């Protein structure tokens, strides 16, 4: 069954997860109806008129905020990418457990709301606080923690607008958290609670899931900032193209810094040349890039890689982890350039 308000061309993964195929990643800001959906459980429906955000724990004043209350705080708007930690999971070898995302759990949007720190300040968060724990309405144990320096970052938002519209229900409406740069699990949807703790938080979605686990079963790090990454969105894998001028397009992003450059190879990594970055909106956003190629008949393997402003780049083979998180391998697509006069086609 199609999800209300969503493009029927999105790729379903069960009842509550939708991926955005590359042919729908065709603009800098991904429209709400095309934006991927990731849910760990059922999608709750919350009435904005009766919705409340409770702030408890190590604060001077336990509070309850309505949506109107939040909207009285200073408004902040940012353009930021949002990527599921398991995006590109199917590109790991051997396969890792979890939803079999391709390059389809990523999007870029304009988000509007208020900085989380305004609410924490209103409640009088104590200096002894270590973690701010969020509570989602989807699952009782959907609790995630942010260390205080991150929680107080002005770009960490309580969001009620997405691309100029009220935040859609599948994306966490009426209010969600947005933690730019980090894996999407940090950006709690259907937010109903904040708890300030004076000790580190451990919980199922904090210490058991969304951690990097080696082949030997060792937990080595939590999922936080998403690594530098780029993808080719056109041409599509398996496309048959005419020889001559071909425009290759895609996106690049990094959770650690803005994108400095993107490079493309037409021969599987043998030779690299710089692509043109044609759209950008600051370090929290992805960039859109293009590269012009004079294609000759035959098979070709187009690859792309990005470098961010810290000098971080993409590997051919990122470290495998049991849950298939943060795959940022160099992206490649196999295409065919036909003999002159053959019928061109794109495969989806």
PDB file of N, CA, C and O in Angstrom, residues 100-170:
ATOM      1  N   UNK A 100      17.936  -3.377   3.163  1.00  0.00           N
ATOM      2  CA  UNK A 100      18.879  -3.394   2.034  1.00  0.00           C
ATOM      3  C   UNK A 100      18.869  -2.109   1.215  1.00  0.00           C
ATOM      4  O   UNK A 100      18.559  -2.100   0.024  1.00  0.00           O
ATOM      5  N   UNK A 101      19.258  -1.002   1.868  1.00  0.00           N
ATOM      6  CA  UNK A 101      19.323   0.268   1.158  1.00  0.00           C
ATOM      7  C   UNK A 101      20.371   0.218   0.059  1.00  0.00           C
ATOM      8  O   UNK A 101      21.441  -0.354   0.217  1.00  0.00           O
ATOM      9  N   UNK A 102      20.055   0.877  -1.059  1.00  0.00           N
ATOM     10  CA  UNK A 102      21.058   1.127  -2.096  1.00  0.00           C
ATOM     11  C   UNK A 102      21.626   2.524  -1.802  1.00  0.00           C
ATOM     12  O   UNK A 102      21.907   2.817  -0.643  1.00  0.00           O
ATOM     13  N   UNK A 103      21.758   3.390  -2.838  1.00  0.00           N
ATOM     14  CA  UNK A 103      22.143   4.780  -2.575  1.00  0.00           C
ATOM     15  C   UNK A 103      20.887   5.632  -2.438  1.00  0.00           C
ATOM     16  O   UNK A 103      20.830   6.752  -2.937  1.00  0.00           O
ATOM     17  N   UNK A 104      19.878   5.128  -1.751  1.00  0.00           N
ATOM     18  CA  UNK A 104      18.553   5.745  -1.805  1.00  0.00           C
ATOM     19  C   UNK A 104      18.008   6.218  -0.466  1.00  0.00           C
ATOM     20  O   UNK A 104      16.840   6.581  -0.376  1.00  0.00           O
ATOM     21  N   UNK A 105      18.849   6.236   0.564  1.00  0.00           N
ATOM     22  CA  UNK A 105      18.411   6.734   1.875  1.00  0.00           C
ATOM     23  C   UNK A 105      19.164   8.014   2.210  1.00  0.00           C
ATOM     24  O   UNK A 105      19.837   8.130   3.235  1.00  0.00           O
ATOM     25  N   UNK A 106      19.072   8.979   1.308  1.00  0.00           N
ATOM     26  CA  UNK A 106      19.771  10.263   1.421  1.00  0.00           C
ATOM     27  C   UNK A 106      18.901  11.328   0.766  1.00  0.00           C
ATOM     28  O   UNK A 106      18.217  11.059  -0.232  1.00  0.00           O
ATOM     29  N   UNK A 107      18.913  12.527   1.323  1.00  0.00           N
ATOM     30  CA  UNK A 107      18.204  13.653   0.726  1.00  0.00           C
ATOM     31  C   UNK A 107      18.715  14.952   1.302  1.00  0.00           C
ATOM     32  O   UNK A 107      19.450  14.970   2.301  1.00  0.00           O
ATOM     33  N   UNK A 108      18.335  16.030   0.659  1.00  0.00           N
ATOM     34  CA  UNK A 108      18.738  17.370   1.074  1.00  0.00           C
ATOM     35  C   UNK A 108      17.477  18.208   1.148  1.00  0.00           C
ATOM     36  O   UNK A 108      16.655  18.172   0.229  1.00  0.00           O
ATOM     37  N   UNK A 109      17.307  18.954   2.248  1.00  0.00           N
ATOM     38  CA  UNK A 109      16.069  19.709   2.426  1.00  0.00           C
ATOM     39  C   UNK A 109      16.355  21.018   3.144  1.00  0.00           C
ATOM     40  O   UNK A 109      17.424  21.209   3.733  1.00  0.00           O
ATOM     41  N   UNK A 110      15.367  21.910   3.086  1.00  0.00           N
ATOM     42  CA  UNK A 110      15.382  23.147   3.862  1.00  0.00           C
ATOM     43  C   UNK A 110      14.527  22.909   5.108  1.00  0.00           C
ATOM     44  O   UNK A 110      13.344  22.579   5.002  1.00  0.00           O
ATOM     45  N   UNK A 111      15.147  23.060   6.257  1.00  0.00           N
ATOM     46  CA  UNK A 111      14.508  22.741   7.528  1.00  0.00           C
ATOM     47  C   UNK A 111      14.275  24.017   8.319  1.00  0.00           C
ATOM     48  O   UNK A 111      15.157  24.881   8.388  1.00  0.00           O
ATOM     49  N   UNK A 112      13.113  24.135   8.948  1.00  0.00           N
ATOM     50  CA  UNK A 112      12.806  25.316   9.747  1.00  0.00           C
ATOM     51  C   UNK A 112      12.326  24.937  11.136  1.00  0.00           C
ATOM     52  O   UNK A 112      11.549  24.000  11.307  1.00  0.00           O
ATOM     53  N   UNK A 113      12.809  25.675  12.121  1.00  0.00           N
ATOM     54  CA  UNK A 113      12.414  25.416  13.503  1.00  0.00           C
ATOM     55  C   UNK A 113      13.121  26.368  14.432  1.00  0.00           C
ATOM     56  O   UNK A 113      13.321  27.543  14.112  1.00  0.00           O
ATOM     57  N   UNK A 114      13.539  25.862  15.574  1.00  0.00           N
ATOM     58  CA  UNK A 114      14.284  26.674  16.538  1.00  0.00           C
ATOM     59  C   UNK A 114      15.406  25.837  17.117  1.00  0.00           C
ATOM     60  O   UNK A 114      15.316  24.598  17.170  1.00  0.00           O
ATOM     61  N   UNK A 115      16.463  26.484  17.541  1.00  0.00           N
ATOM     62  CA  UNK A 115      17.605  25.760  18.112  1.00  0.00           C
ATOM     63  C   UNK A 115      17.198  25.061  19.400  1.00  0.00           C
ATOM     64  O   UNK A 115      16.515  25.641  20.257  1.00  0.00           O
ATOM     65  N   UNK A 116      17.617  23.824  19.542  1.00  0.00           N
ATOM     66  CA  UNK A 116      17.307  23.040  20.736  1.00  0.00           C
ATOM     67  C   UNK A 116      17.722  23.761  22.007  1.00  0.00           C
ATOM     68  O   UNK A 116      17.034  23.682  23.034  1.00  0.00           O
ATOM     69  N   UNK A 117      18.816  24.491  21.957  1.00  0.00           N
ATOM     70  CA  UNK A 117      19.324  25.096  23.192  1.00  0.00           C
ATOM     71  C   UNK A 117      18.348  26.114  23.782  1.00  0.00           C
ATOM     72  O   UNK A 117      18.380  26.366  24.999  1.00  0.00           O
ATOM     73  N   UNK A 118      17.464  26.706  22.966  1.00  0.00           N
ATOM     74  CA  UNK A 118      16.487  27.652  23.517  1.00  0.00           C
ATOM     75  C   UNK A 118      15.568  26.951  24.529  1.00  0.00           C
ATOM     76  O   UNK A 118      15.252  27.516  25.595  1.00  0.00           O
ATOM     77  N   UNK A 119      15.134  25.759  24.204  1.00  0.00           N
ATOM     78  CA  UNK A 119      14.262  25.006  25.108  1.00  0.00           C
ATOM     79  C   UNK A 119      15.037  24.560  26.347  1.00  0.00           C
ATOM     80  O   UNK A 119      14.523  24.627  27.472  1.00  0.00           O
ATOM     81  N   UNK A 120      16.279  24.113  26.153  1.00  0.00           N
ATOM     82  CA  UNK A 120      17.084  23.700  27.301  1.00  0.00           C
ATOM     83  C   UNK A 120      17.354  24.879  28.226  1.00  0.00           C
ATOM     84  O   UNK A 120      17.331  24.741  29.464  1.00  0.00           O
ATOM     85  N   UNK A 121      17.594  26.059  27.646  1.00  0.00           N
ATOM     86  CA  UNK A 121      17.817  27.250  28.469  1.00  0.00           C
ATOM     87  C   UNK A 121      16.544  27.638  29.227  1.00  0.00           C
ATOM     88  O   UNK A 121      16.605  28.058  30.389  1.00  0.00           O
ATOM     89  N   UNK A 122      15.397  27.506  28.569  1.00  0.00           N
ATOM     90  CA  UNK A 122      14.132  27.858  29.226  1.00  0.00           C
ATOM     91  C   UNK A 122      13.868  26.956  30.422  1.00  0.00           C
ATOM     92  O   UNK A 122      13.281  27.384  31.421  1.00  0.00           O
ATOM     93  N   UNK A 123      14.309  25.701  30.321  1.00  0.00           N
ATOM     94  CA  UNK A 123      14.119  24.772  31.435  1.00  0.00           C
ATOM     95  C   UNK A 123      15.202  24.913  32.502  1.00  0.00           C
ATOM     96  O   UNK A 123      15.061  24.366  33.597  1.00  0.00           O
ATOM     97  N   UNK A 124      16.273  25.637  32.195  1.00  0.00           N
ATOM     98  CA  UNK A 124      17.343  25.818  33.162  1.00  0.00           C
ATOM     99  C   UNK A 124      18.194  24.571  33.333  1.00  0.00           C
ATOM    100  O   UNK A 124      18.349  24.057  34.441  1.00  0.00           O
ATOM    101  N   UNK A 125      18.769  24.091  32.233  1.00  0.00           N
ATOM    102  CA  UNK A 125      19.603  22.891  32.297  1.00  0.00           C
ATOM    103  C   UNK A 125      20.798  23.117  33.212  1.00  0.00           C
ATOM    104  O   UNK A 125      21.497  24.121  33.097  1.00  0.00           O
ATOM    105  N   UNK A 126      21.035  22.199  34.115  1.00  0.00           N
ATOM    106  CA  UNK A 126      22.100  22.357  35.106  1.00  0.00           C
ATOM    107  C   UNK A 126      23.477  22.090  34.507  1.00  0.00           C
ATOM    108  O   UNK A 126      23.617  21.354  33.530  1.00  0.00           O
ATOM    109  N   UNK A 127      24.495  22.667  35.129  1.00  0.00           N
ATOM    110  CA  UNK A 127      25.860  22.541  34.615  1.00  0.00           C
ATOM    111  C   UNK A 127      26.387  21.126  34.716  1.00  0.00           C
ATOM    112  O   UNK A 127      27.359  20.772  34.041  1.00  0.00           O
ATOM    113  N   UNK A 128      25.772  20.294  35.550  1.00  0.00           N
ATOM    114  CA  UNK A 128      26.233  18.922  35.731  1.00  0.00           C
ATOM    115  C   UNK A 128      25.743  17.977  34.635  1.00  0.00           C
ATOM    116  O   UNK A 128      26.145  16.811  34.607  1.00  0.00           O
ATOM    117  N   UNK A 129      24.904  18.463  33.745  1.00  0.00           N
ATOM    118  CA  UNK A 129      24.327  17.591  32.715  1.00  0.00           C
ATOM    119  C   UNK A 129      25.412  17.127  31.749  1.00  0.00           C
ATOM    120  O   UNK A 129      26.258  17.913  31.303  1.00  0.00           O
ATOM    121  N   UNK A 130      25.358  15.838  31.410  1.00  0.00           N
ATOM    122  CA  UNK A 130      26.303  15.215  30.480  1.00  0.00           C
ATOM    123  C   UNK A 130      25.635  14.906  29.147  1.00  0.00           C
ATOM    124  O   UNK A 130      26.186  15.181  28.080  1.00  0.00           O
ATOM    125  N   UNK A 131      24.443  14.322  29.207  1.00  0.00           N
ATOM    126  CA  UNK A 131      23.716  13.921  28.008  1.00  0.00           C
ATOM    127  C   UNK A 131      22.299  14.471  28.030  1.00  0.00           C
ATOM    128  O   UNK A 131      21.660  14.520  29.098  1.00  0.00           O
ATOM    129  N   UNK A 132      21.794  14.846  26.842  1.00  0.00           N
ATOM    130  CA  UNK A 132      20.390  15.201  26.663  1.00  0.00           C
ATOM    131  C   UNK A 132      19.750  14.063  25.877  1.00  0.00           C
ATOM    132  O   UNK A 132      20.161  13.776  24.747  1.00  0.00           O
ATOM    133  N   UNK A 133      18.774  13.406  26.480  1.00  0.00           N
ATOM    134  CA  UNK A 133      18.163  12.214  25.903  1.00  0.00           C
ATOM    135  C   UNK A 133      16.831  12.581  25.278  1.00  0.00           C
ATOM    136  O   UNK A 133      15.987  13.230  25.910  1.00  0.00           O
ATOM    137  N   UNK A 134      16.648  12.167  24.026  1.00  0.00           N
ATOM    138  CA  UNK A 134      15.408  12.439  23.308  1.00  0.00           C
ATOM    139  C   UNK A 134      14.506  11.217  23.353  1.00  0.00           C
ATOM    140  O   UNK A 134      14.975  10.072  23.364  1.00  0.00           O
ATOM    141  N   UNK A 135      13.200  11.464  23.345  1.00  0.00           N
ATOM    142  CA  UNK A 135      12.205  10.389  23.340  1.00  0.00           C
ATOM    143  C   UNK A 135      11.292  10.541  22.141  1.00  0.00           C
ATOM    144  O   UNK A 135      10.672  11.587  21.956  1.00  0.00           O
ATOM    145  N   UNK A 136      11.234   9.506  21.301  1.00  0.00           N
ATOM    146  CA  UNK A 136      10.313   9.499  20.178  1.00  0.00           C
ATOM    147  C   UNK A 136       9.015   8.808  20.556  1.00  0.00           C
ATOM    148  O   UNK A 136       8.984   7.951  21.446  1.00  0.00           O
ATOM    149  N   UNK A 137       7.940   9.167  19.857  1.00  0.00           N
ATOM    150  CA  UNK A 137       6.628   8.602  20.147  1.00  0.00           C
ATOM    151  C   UNK A 137       6.397   7.284  19.425  1.00  0.00           C
ATOM    152  O   UNK A 137       5.368   6.638  19.652  1.00  0.00           O
ATOM    153  N   UNK A 138       7.325   6.858  18.577  1.00  0.00           N
ATOM    154  CA  UNK A 138       7.104   5.645  17.807  1.00  0.00           C
ATOM    155  C   UNK A 138       7.320   4.379  18.610  1.00  0.00           C
ATOM    156  O   UNK A 138       6.586   3.400  18.453  1.00  0.00           O
ATOM    157  N   UNK A 139       8.328   4.370  19.503  1.00  0.00           N
ATOM    158  CA  UNK A 139       8.650   3.196  20.301  1.00  0.00           C
ATOM    159  C   UNK A 139       9.025   3.635  21.708  1.00  0.00           C
ATOM    160  O   UNK A 139       9.697   4.657  21.876  1.00  0.00           O
ATOM    161  N   UNK A 140       8.643   2.871  22.731  1.00  0.00           N
ATOM    162  CA  UNK A 140       9.008   3.257  24.097  1.00  0.00           C
ATOM    163  C   UNK A 140      10.517   3.375  24.306  1.00  0.00           C
ATOM    164  O   UNK A 140      10.973   4.216  25.085  1.00  0.00           O
ATOM    165  N   UNK A 141      11.286   2.531  23.615  1.00  0.00           N
ATOM    166  CA  UNK A 141      12.734   2.585  23.800  1.00  0.00           C
ATOM    167  C   UNK A 141      13.441   3.395  22.719  1.00  0.00           C
ATOM    168  O   UNK A 141      14.662   3.302  22.568  1.00  0.00           O
ATOM    169  N   UNK A 142      12.674   4.197  21.961  1.00  0.00           N
ATOM    170  CA  UNK A 142      13.312   5.089  20.990  1.00  0.00           C
ATOM    171  C   UNK A 142      13.856   6.306  21.735  1.00  0.00           C
ATOM    172  O   UNK A 142      13.290   7.398  21.747  1.00  0.00           O
ATOM    173  N   UNK A 143      14.988   6.073  22.394  1.00  0.00           N
ATOM    174  CA  UNK A 143      15.655   7.090  23.203  1.00  0.00           C
ATOM    175  C   UNK A 143      17.099   7.193  22.716  1.00  0.00           C
ATOM    176  O   UNK A 143      17.802   6.188  22.597  1.00  0.00           O
ATOM    177  N   UNK A 144      17.506   8.429  22.421  1.00  0.00           N
ATOM    178  CA  UNK A 144      18.840   8.687  21.928  1.00  0.00           C
ATOM    179  C   UNK A 144      19.445   9.842  22.704  1.00  0.00           C
ATOM    180  O   UNK A 144      18.741  10.753  23.134  1.00  0.00           O
ATOM    181  N   UNK A 145      20.771   9.830  22.873  1.00  0.00           N
ATOM    182  CA  UNK A 145      21.435  10.864  23.658  1.00  0.00           C
ATOM    183  C   UNK A 145      22.362  11.701  22.802  1.00  0.00           C
ATOM    184  O   UNK A 145      23.018  11.209  21.890  1.00  0.00           O
ATOM    185  N   UNK A 146      22.400  12.986  23.138  1.00  0.00           N
ATOM    186  CA  UNK A 146      23.378  13.901  22.565  1.00  0.00           C
ATOM    187  C   UNK A 146      24.239  14.453  23.695  1.00  0.00           C
ATOM    188  O   UNK A 146      23.707  14.895  24.723  1.00  0.00           O
ATOM    189  N   UNK A 147      25.562  14.466  23.540  1.00  0.00           N
ATOM    190  CA  UNK A 147      26.395  15.151  24.531  1.00  0.00           C
ATOM    191  C   UNK A 147      26.056  16.640  24.527  1.00  0.00           C
ATOM    192  O   UNK A 147      25.657  17.208  23.504  1.00  0.00           O
ATOM    193  N   UNK A 148      26.225  17.269  25.661  1.00  0.00           N
ATOM    194  CA  UNK A 148      25.789  18.657  25.829  1.00  0.00           C
ATOM    195  C   UNK A 148      26.376  19.600  24.771  1.00  0.00           C
ATOM    196  O   UNK A 148      25.642  20.436  24.230  1.00  0.00           O
ATOM    197  N   UNK A 149      27.676  19.528  24.428  1.00  0.00           N
ATOM    198  CA  UNK A 149      28.175  20.465  23.405  1.00  0.00           C
ATOM    199  C   UNK A 149      27.435  20.339  22.074  1.00  0.00           C
ATOM    200  O   UNK A 149      27.239  21.337  21.374  1.00  0.00           O
ATOM    201  N   UNK A 150      27.024  19.141  21.710  1.00  0.00           N
ATOM    202  CA  UNK A 150      26.266  18.960  20.469  1.00  0.00           C
ATOM    203  C   UNK A 150      24.848  19.483  20.644  1.00  0.00           C
ATOM    204  O   UNK A 150      24.316  20.187  19.770  1.00  0.00           O
ATOM    205  N   UNK A 151      24.229  19.163  21.766  1.00  0.00           N
ATOM    206  CA  UNK A 151      22.862  19.625  22.010  1.00  0.00           C
ATOM    207  C   UNK A 151      22.764  21.145  21.994  1.00  0.00           C
ATOM    208  O   UNK A 151      21.713  21.703  21.660  1.00  0.00           O
ATOM    209  N   UNK A 152      23.837  21.827  22.343  1.00  0.00           N
ATOM    210  CA  UNK A 152      23.818  23.284  22.404  1.00  0.00           C
ATOM    211  C   UNK A 152      24.268  23.946  21.093  1.00  0.00           C
ATOM    212  O   UNK A 152      24.269  25.170  20.989  1.00  0.00           O
ATOM    213  N   UNK A 153      24.630  23.149  20.104  1.00  0.00           N
ATOM    214  CA  UNK A 153      25.000  23.696  18.796  1.00  0.00           C
ATOM    215  C   UNK A 153      23.779  24.410  18.209  1.00  0.00           C
ATOM    216  O   UNK A 153      22.701  23.822  18.119  1.00  0.00           O
ATOM    217  N   UNK A 154      23.901  25.653  17.767  1.00  0.00           N
ATOM    218  CA  UNK A 154      22.738  26.376  17.233  1.00  0.00           C
ATOM    219  C   UNK A 154      22.085  25.694  16.037  1.00  0.00           C
ATOM    220  O   UNK A 154      20.897  25.923  15.767  1.00  0.00           O
ATOM    221  N   UNK A 155      22.828  24.853  15.316  1.00  0.00           N
ATOM    222  CA  UNK A 155      22.263  24.183  14.147  1.00  0.00           C
ATOM    223  C   UNK A 155      21.524  22.891  14.496  1.00  0.00           C
ATOM    224  O   UNK A 155      20.932  22.267  13.607  1.00  0.00           O
ATOM    225  N   UNK A 156      21.561  22.476  15.737  1.00  0.00           N
ATOM    226  CA  UNK A 156      20.742  21.336  16.169  1.00  0.00           C
ATOM    227  C   UNK A 156      19.359  21.885  16.488  1.00  0.00           C
ATOM    228  O   UNK A 156      19.189  22.675  17.411  1.00  0.00           O
ATOM    229  N   UNK A 157      18.384  21.468  15.710  1.00  0.00           N
ATOM    230  CA  UNK A 157      17.080  22.130  15.696  1.00  0.00           C
ATOM    231  C   UNK A 157      15.945  21.240  16.167  1.00  0.00           C
ATOM    232  O   UNK A 157      15.971  20.016  15.975  1.00  0.00           O
ATOM    233  N   UNK A 158      14.944  21.891  16.734  1.00  0.00           N
ATOM    234  CA  UNK A 158      13.604  21.340  16.855  1.00  0.00           C
ATOM    235  C   UNK A 158      12.851  21.822  15.613  1.00  0.00           C
ATOM    236  O   UNK A 158      12.604  23.019  15.455  1.00  0.00           O
ATOM    237  N   UNK A 159      12.526  20.899  14.730  1.00  0.00           N
ATOM    238  CA  UNK A 159      12.038  21.222  13.388  1.00  0.00           C
ATOM    239  C   UNK A 159      10.535  21.001  13.291  1.00  0.00           C
ATOM    240  O   UNK A 159      10.029  19.953  13.704  1.00  0.00           O
ATOM    241  N   UNK A 160       9.824  21.992  12.732  1.00  0.00           N
ATOM    242  CA  UNK A 160       8.407  21.815  12.421  1.00  0.00           C
ATOM    243  C   UNK A 160       8.088  22.165  10.964  1.00  0.00           C
ATOM    244  O   UNK A 160       6.938  22.090  10.557  1.00  0.00           O
ATOM    245  N   UNK A 161       9.103  22.528  10.181  1.00  0.00           N
ATOM    246  CA  UNK A 161       8.907  22.818   8.768  1.00  0.00           C
ATOM    247  C   UNK A 161       9.944  22.075   7.942  1.00  0.00           C
ATOM    248  O   UNK A 161      11.110  21.976   8.321  1.00  0.00           O
ATOM    249  N   UNK A 162       9.502  21.573   6.802  1.00  0.00           N
ATOM    250  CA  UNK A 162      10.376  20.890   5.849  1.00  0.00           C
ATOM    251  C   UNK A 162      10.045  21.407   4.456  1.00  0.00           C
ATOM    252  O   UNK A 162       8.905  21.265   3.992  1.00  0.00           O
ATOM    253  N   UNK A 163      11.012  22.041   3.835  1.00  0.00           N
ATOM    254  CA  UNK A 163      10.808  22.624   2.503  1.00  0.00           C
ATOM    255  C   UNK A 163       9.609  23.560   2.465  1.00  0.00           C
ATOM    256  O   UNK A 163       8.808  23.558   1.511  1.00  0.00           O
ATOM    257  N   UNK A 164       9.470  24.380   3.509  1.00  0.00           N
ATOM    258  CA  UNK A 164       8.434  25.397   3.546  1.00  0.00           C
ATOM    259  C   UNK A 164       7.043  24.908   3.890  1.00  0.00           C
ATOM    260  O   UNK A 164       6.093  25.694   3.872  1.00  0.00           O
ATOM    261  N   UNK A 165       6.909  23.633   4.238  1.00  0.00           N
ATOM    262  CA  UNK A 165       5.616  23.065   4.597  1.00  0.00           C
ATOM    263  C   UNK A 165       5.666  22.538   6.024  1.00  0.00           C
ATOM    264  O   UNK A 165       6.745  22.244   6.549  1.00  0.00           O
ATOM    265  N   UNK A 166       4.496  22.406   6.685  1.00  0.00           N
ATOM    266  CA  UNK A 166       4.494  21.742   7.991  1.00  0.00           C
ATOM    267  C   UNK A 166       5.150  20.368   7.872  1.00  0.00           C
ATOM    268  O   UNK A 166       4.952  19.651   6.884  1.00  0.00           O
ATOM    269  N   UNK A 167       5.943  20.018   8.848  1.00  0.00           N
ATOM    270  CA  UNK A 167       6.701  18.768   8.804  1.00  0.00           C
ATOM    271  C   UNK A 167       5.759  17.586   8.582  1.00  0.00           C
ATOM    272  O   UNK A 167       4.865  17.330   9.394  1.00  0.00           O
ATOM    273  N   UNK A 168       5.914  16.831   7.481  1.00  0.00           N
ATOM    274  CA  UNK A 168       5.009  15.710   7.210  1.00  0.00           C
ATOM    275  C   UNK A 168       5.108  14.618   8.271  1.00  0.00           C
ATOM    276  O   UNK A 168       6.176  14.405   8.873  1.00  0.00           O
ATOM    277  N   UNK A 169       4.007  13.920   8.473  1.00  0.00           N
ATOM    278  CA  UNK A 169       3.969  12.863   9.485  1.00  0.00           C
ATOM    279  C   UNK A 169       5.057  11.816   9.255  1.00  0.00           C
ATOM    280  O   UNK A 169       5.767  11.446  10.211  1.00  0.00           O
ATOM    281  N   UNK A 170       5.277  11.303   8.032  1.00  0.00           N
ATOM    282  CA  UNK A 170       6.322  10.278   7.869  1.00  0.00           C
ATOM    283  C   UNK A 170       7.721  10.763   8.221  1.00  0.00           C
ATOM    284  O   UNK A 170       8.606   9.945   8.478  1.00  0.00           O
TER     285      UNK A 170
END
